[in-house]
Coordinates of C-alpha atoms in Angstrom, one line a residue:
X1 CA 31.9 -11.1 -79.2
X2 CA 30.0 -11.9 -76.7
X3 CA 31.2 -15.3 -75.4
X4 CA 35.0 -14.0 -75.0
X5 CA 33.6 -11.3 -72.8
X6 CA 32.1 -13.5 -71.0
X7 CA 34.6 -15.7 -70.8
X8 CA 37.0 -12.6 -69.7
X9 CA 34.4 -12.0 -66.8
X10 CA 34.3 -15.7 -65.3
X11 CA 38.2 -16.1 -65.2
X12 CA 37.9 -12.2 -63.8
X13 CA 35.6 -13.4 -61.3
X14 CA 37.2 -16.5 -60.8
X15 CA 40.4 -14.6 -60.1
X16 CA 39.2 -12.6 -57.6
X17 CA 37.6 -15.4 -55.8
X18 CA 41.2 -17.1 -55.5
X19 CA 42.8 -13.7 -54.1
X20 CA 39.6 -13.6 -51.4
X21 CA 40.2 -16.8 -50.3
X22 CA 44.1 -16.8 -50.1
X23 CA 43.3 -13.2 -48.1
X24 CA 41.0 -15.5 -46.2
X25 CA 43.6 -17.7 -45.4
X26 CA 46.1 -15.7 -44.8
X27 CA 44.1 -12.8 -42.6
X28 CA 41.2 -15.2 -41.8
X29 CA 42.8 -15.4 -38.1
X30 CA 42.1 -11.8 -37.4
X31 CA 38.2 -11.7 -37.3
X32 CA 38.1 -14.6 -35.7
X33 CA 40.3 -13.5 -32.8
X34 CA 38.2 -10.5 -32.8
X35 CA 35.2 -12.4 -32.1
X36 CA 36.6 -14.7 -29.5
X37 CA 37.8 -11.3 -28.0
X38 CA 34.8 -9.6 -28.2
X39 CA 33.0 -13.0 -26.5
X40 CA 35.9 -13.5 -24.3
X41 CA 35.0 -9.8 -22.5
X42 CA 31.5 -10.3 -22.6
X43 CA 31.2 -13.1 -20.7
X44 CA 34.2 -12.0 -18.6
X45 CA 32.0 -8.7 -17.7
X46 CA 29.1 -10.4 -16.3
X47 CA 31.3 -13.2 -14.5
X48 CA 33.2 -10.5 -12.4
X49 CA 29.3 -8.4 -12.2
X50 CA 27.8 -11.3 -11.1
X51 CA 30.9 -12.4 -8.5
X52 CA 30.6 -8.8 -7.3
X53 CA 27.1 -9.0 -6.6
X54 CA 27.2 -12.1 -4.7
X55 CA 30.3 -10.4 -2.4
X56 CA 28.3 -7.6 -1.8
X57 CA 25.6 -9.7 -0.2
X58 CA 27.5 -12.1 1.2
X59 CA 29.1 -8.8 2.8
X60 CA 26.0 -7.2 3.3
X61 CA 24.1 -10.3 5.2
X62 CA 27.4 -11.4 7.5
X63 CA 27.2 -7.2 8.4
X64 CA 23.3 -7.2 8.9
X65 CA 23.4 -10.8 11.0
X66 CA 26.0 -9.2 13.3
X67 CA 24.3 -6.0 14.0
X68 CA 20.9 -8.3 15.1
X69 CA 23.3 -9.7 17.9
X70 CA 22.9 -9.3 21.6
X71 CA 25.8 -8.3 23.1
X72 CA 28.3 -5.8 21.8
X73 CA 30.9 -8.4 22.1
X74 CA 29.3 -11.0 20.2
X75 CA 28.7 -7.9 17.2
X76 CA 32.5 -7.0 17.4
X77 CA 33.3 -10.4 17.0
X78 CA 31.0 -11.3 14.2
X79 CA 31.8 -7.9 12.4
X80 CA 35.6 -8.9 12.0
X81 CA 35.2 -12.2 10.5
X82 CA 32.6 -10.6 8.1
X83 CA 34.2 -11.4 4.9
X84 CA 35.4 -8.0 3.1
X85 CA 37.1 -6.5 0.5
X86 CA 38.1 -3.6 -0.9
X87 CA 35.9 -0.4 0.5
X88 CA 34.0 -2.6 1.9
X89 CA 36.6 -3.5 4.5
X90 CA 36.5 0.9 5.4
X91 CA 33.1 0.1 6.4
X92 CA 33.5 -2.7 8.2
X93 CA 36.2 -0.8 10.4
X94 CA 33.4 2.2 10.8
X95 CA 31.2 -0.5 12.1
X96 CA 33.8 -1.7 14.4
X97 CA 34.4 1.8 15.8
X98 CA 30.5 2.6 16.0
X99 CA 29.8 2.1 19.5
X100 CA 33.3 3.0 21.7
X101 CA 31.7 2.9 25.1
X102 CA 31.6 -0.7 24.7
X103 CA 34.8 -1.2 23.5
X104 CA 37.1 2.0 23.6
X105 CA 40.9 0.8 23.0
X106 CA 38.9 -1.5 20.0
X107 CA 37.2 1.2 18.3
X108 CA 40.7 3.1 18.6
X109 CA 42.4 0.1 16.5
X110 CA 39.7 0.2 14.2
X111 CA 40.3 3.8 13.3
X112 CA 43.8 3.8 13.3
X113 CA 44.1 1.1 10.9
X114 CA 42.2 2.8 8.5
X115 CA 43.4 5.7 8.8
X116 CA 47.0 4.3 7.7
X117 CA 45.2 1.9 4.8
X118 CA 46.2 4.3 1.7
X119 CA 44.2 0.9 -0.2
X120 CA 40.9 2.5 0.7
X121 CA 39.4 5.8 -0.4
X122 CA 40.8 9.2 1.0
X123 CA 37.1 10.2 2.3
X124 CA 36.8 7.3 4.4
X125 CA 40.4 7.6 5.8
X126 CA 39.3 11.4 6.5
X127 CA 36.3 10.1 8.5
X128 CA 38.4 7.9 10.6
X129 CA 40.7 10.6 11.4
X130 CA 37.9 12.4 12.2
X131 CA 36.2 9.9 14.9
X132 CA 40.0 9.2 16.5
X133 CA 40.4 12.8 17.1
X134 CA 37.0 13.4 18.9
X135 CA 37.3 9.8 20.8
X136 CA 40.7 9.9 21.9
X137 CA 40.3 13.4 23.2
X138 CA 42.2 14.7 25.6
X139 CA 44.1 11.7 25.8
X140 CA 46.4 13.1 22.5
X141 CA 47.9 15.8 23.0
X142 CA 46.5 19.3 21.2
X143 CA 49.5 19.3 18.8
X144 CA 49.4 15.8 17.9
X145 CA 45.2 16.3 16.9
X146 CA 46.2 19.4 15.2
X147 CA 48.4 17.6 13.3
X148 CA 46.3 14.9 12.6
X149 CA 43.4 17.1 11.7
X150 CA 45.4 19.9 9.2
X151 CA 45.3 17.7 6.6
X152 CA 41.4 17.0 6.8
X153 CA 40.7 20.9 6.6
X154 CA 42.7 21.3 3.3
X155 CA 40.6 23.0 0.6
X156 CA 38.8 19.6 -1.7
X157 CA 38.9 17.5 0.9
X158 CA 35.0 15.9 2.0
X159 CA 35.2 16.9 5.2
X160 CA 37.0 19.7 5.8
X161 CA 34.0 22.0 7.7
X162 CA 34.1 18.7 10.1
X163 CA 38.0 19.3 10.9
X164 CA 37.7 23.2 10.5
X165 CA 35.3 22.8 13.5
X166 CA 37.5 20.2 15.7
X167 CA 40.3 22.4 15.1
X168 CA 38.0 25.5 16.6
X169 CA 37.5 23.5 19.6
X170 CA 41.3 22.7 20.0
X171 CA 41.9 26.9 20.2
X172 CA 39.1 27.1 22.8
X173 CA 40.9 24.4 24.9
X174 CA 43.8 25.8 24.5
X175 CA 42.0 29.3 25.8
X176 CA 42.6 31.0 22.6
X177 CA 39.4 32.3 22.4
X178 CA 39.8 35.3 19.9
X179 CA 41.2 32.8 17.6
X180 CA 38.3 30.5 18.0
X181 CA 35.9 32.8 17.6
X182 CA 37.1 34.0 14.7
X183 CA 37.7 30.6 13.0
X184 CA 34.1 30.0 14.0
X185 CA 32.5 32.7 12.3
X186 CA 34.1 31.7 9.2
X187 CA 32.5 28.6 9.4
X188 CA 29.4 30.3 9.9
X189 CA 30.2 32.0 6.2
X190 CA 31.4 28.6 4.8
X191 CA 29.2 27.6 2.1
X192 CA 30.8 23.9 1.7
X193 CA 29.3 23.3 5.9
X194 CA 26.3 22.0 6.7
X195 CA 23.4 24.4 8.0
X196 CA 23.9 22.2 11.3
X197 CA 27.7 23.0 11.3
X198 CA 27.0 26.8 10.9
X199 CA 24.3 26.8 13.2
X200 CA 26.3 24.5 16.1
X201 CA 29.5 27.3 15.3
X202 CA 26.8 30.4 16.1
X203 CA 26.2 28.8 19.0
X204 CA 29.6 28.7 20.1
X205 CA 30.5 31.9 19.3
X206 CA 27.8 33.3 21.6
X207 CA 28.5 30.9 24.3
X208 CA 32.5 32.4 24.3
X209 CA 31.2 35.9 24.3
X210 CA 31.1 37.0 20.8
X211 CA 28.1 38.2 20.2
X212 CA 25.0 36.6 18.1
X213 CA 24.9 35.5 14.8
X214 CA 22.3 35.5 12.2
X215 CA 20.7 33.5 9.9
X216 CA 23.5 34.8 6.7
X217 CA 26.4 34.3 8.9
X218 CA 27.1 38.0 9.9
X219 CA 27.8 39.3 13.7
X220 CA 24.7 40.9 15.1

């Protein structure tokens, strides 16, 4: 009895091995696509970390070289043909903008064209809004920054305390004084400002007559 059993578990086995290998060559394609998949992203992960790595320092050196120039001139010029991408190109125009008593009407452009780049990141098109309101000054009329500025303030927005503040300063030059003072000492309450905001906004309220402020933000 035993040789037919045994004989029933080769052809057994035998059969089996026939179905494996015509799954094999039926579904063999799939693993191996998997693999070459797997592989494929692998290596296409550290091509695009290592090309990122070598922008960023071919962005980094071109900024650091122009910044060891001489004249301001020479730095703006160098700074705009530093090669950039991406964020990095919201930095660059920071850079451009960093020093307007060299180059007003430049660091102007530089602002406004971030501002209007909805390619970069919301913070820095907040920032430039920012500097282009306090450069441009009383150039721009106080409707035009206060429109340009609302948005900043809105609740979630980075720097909202910064635009809260500007738009103080655009009551007080308007001589709406109650209404700056007021719009001061909630910034002085504002948890999401700086301690230099809230101290700069005491100051202010004392120097329009509104009496001190202490350390918590309350009127003394």
């Amino acid at each position: 009895m035993s040789n037919p059993e045994s004989f029933i578990q080769e052809v057994t086995e035998e059969v089996r091995r026939d179905k494996l290998y015509s799954y094999f060559r039926k579904y063999g394609w799939i693993p191996a696509l998997i693999v070459v998949a797997v592989v494929g992203g692998t290596a296409w992960t550290e091509w695009s970390k290592a090309r990122d790595a070598a922008q960023a320092q071919a962005f980094g050196d071109a900024v650091l070289d122009a910044l060891d120039l001489g004249s301001a001139q020479d730095r703006r010029e160098a700074l705009s043909a530093a090669p950039a991408d991406g964020p990095q190109r919201a930095v660059l125009s920071l850079l451009l903008a960093s020093d307007p008593t060299e180059d007003r009407a430049g660091s102007l452009t530089a602002l406004e064209a971030l501002a209007a780049d909805a390619s970069q990141p919301q913070s820095y098109r907040d920032l430039a809004v920012l500097r282009r309101v306090i450069l441009v000054g009383a150039d721009l009329s106080i409707a035009d920054r206060r429109a340009a500025l609302d948005p900043v303030a809105a609740p979630g927005r980075p720097f909202r305390p910064l635009a809260l503040e500007q738009l103080a300063y655009l009551l007080v030059e308007e001589g709406n004084t109650e209404g700056a003072i007021t719009a001061l000492r909630a910034l002085t309450q504002d948890q999401q400002a700086p301690a230099g905001l809230r101290g700069r906004a005491g100051q202010m309220i004392v120097a329009l007559g509104g009496g001190t402020v202490s350390a918590a933000g309350d009127a003394g």
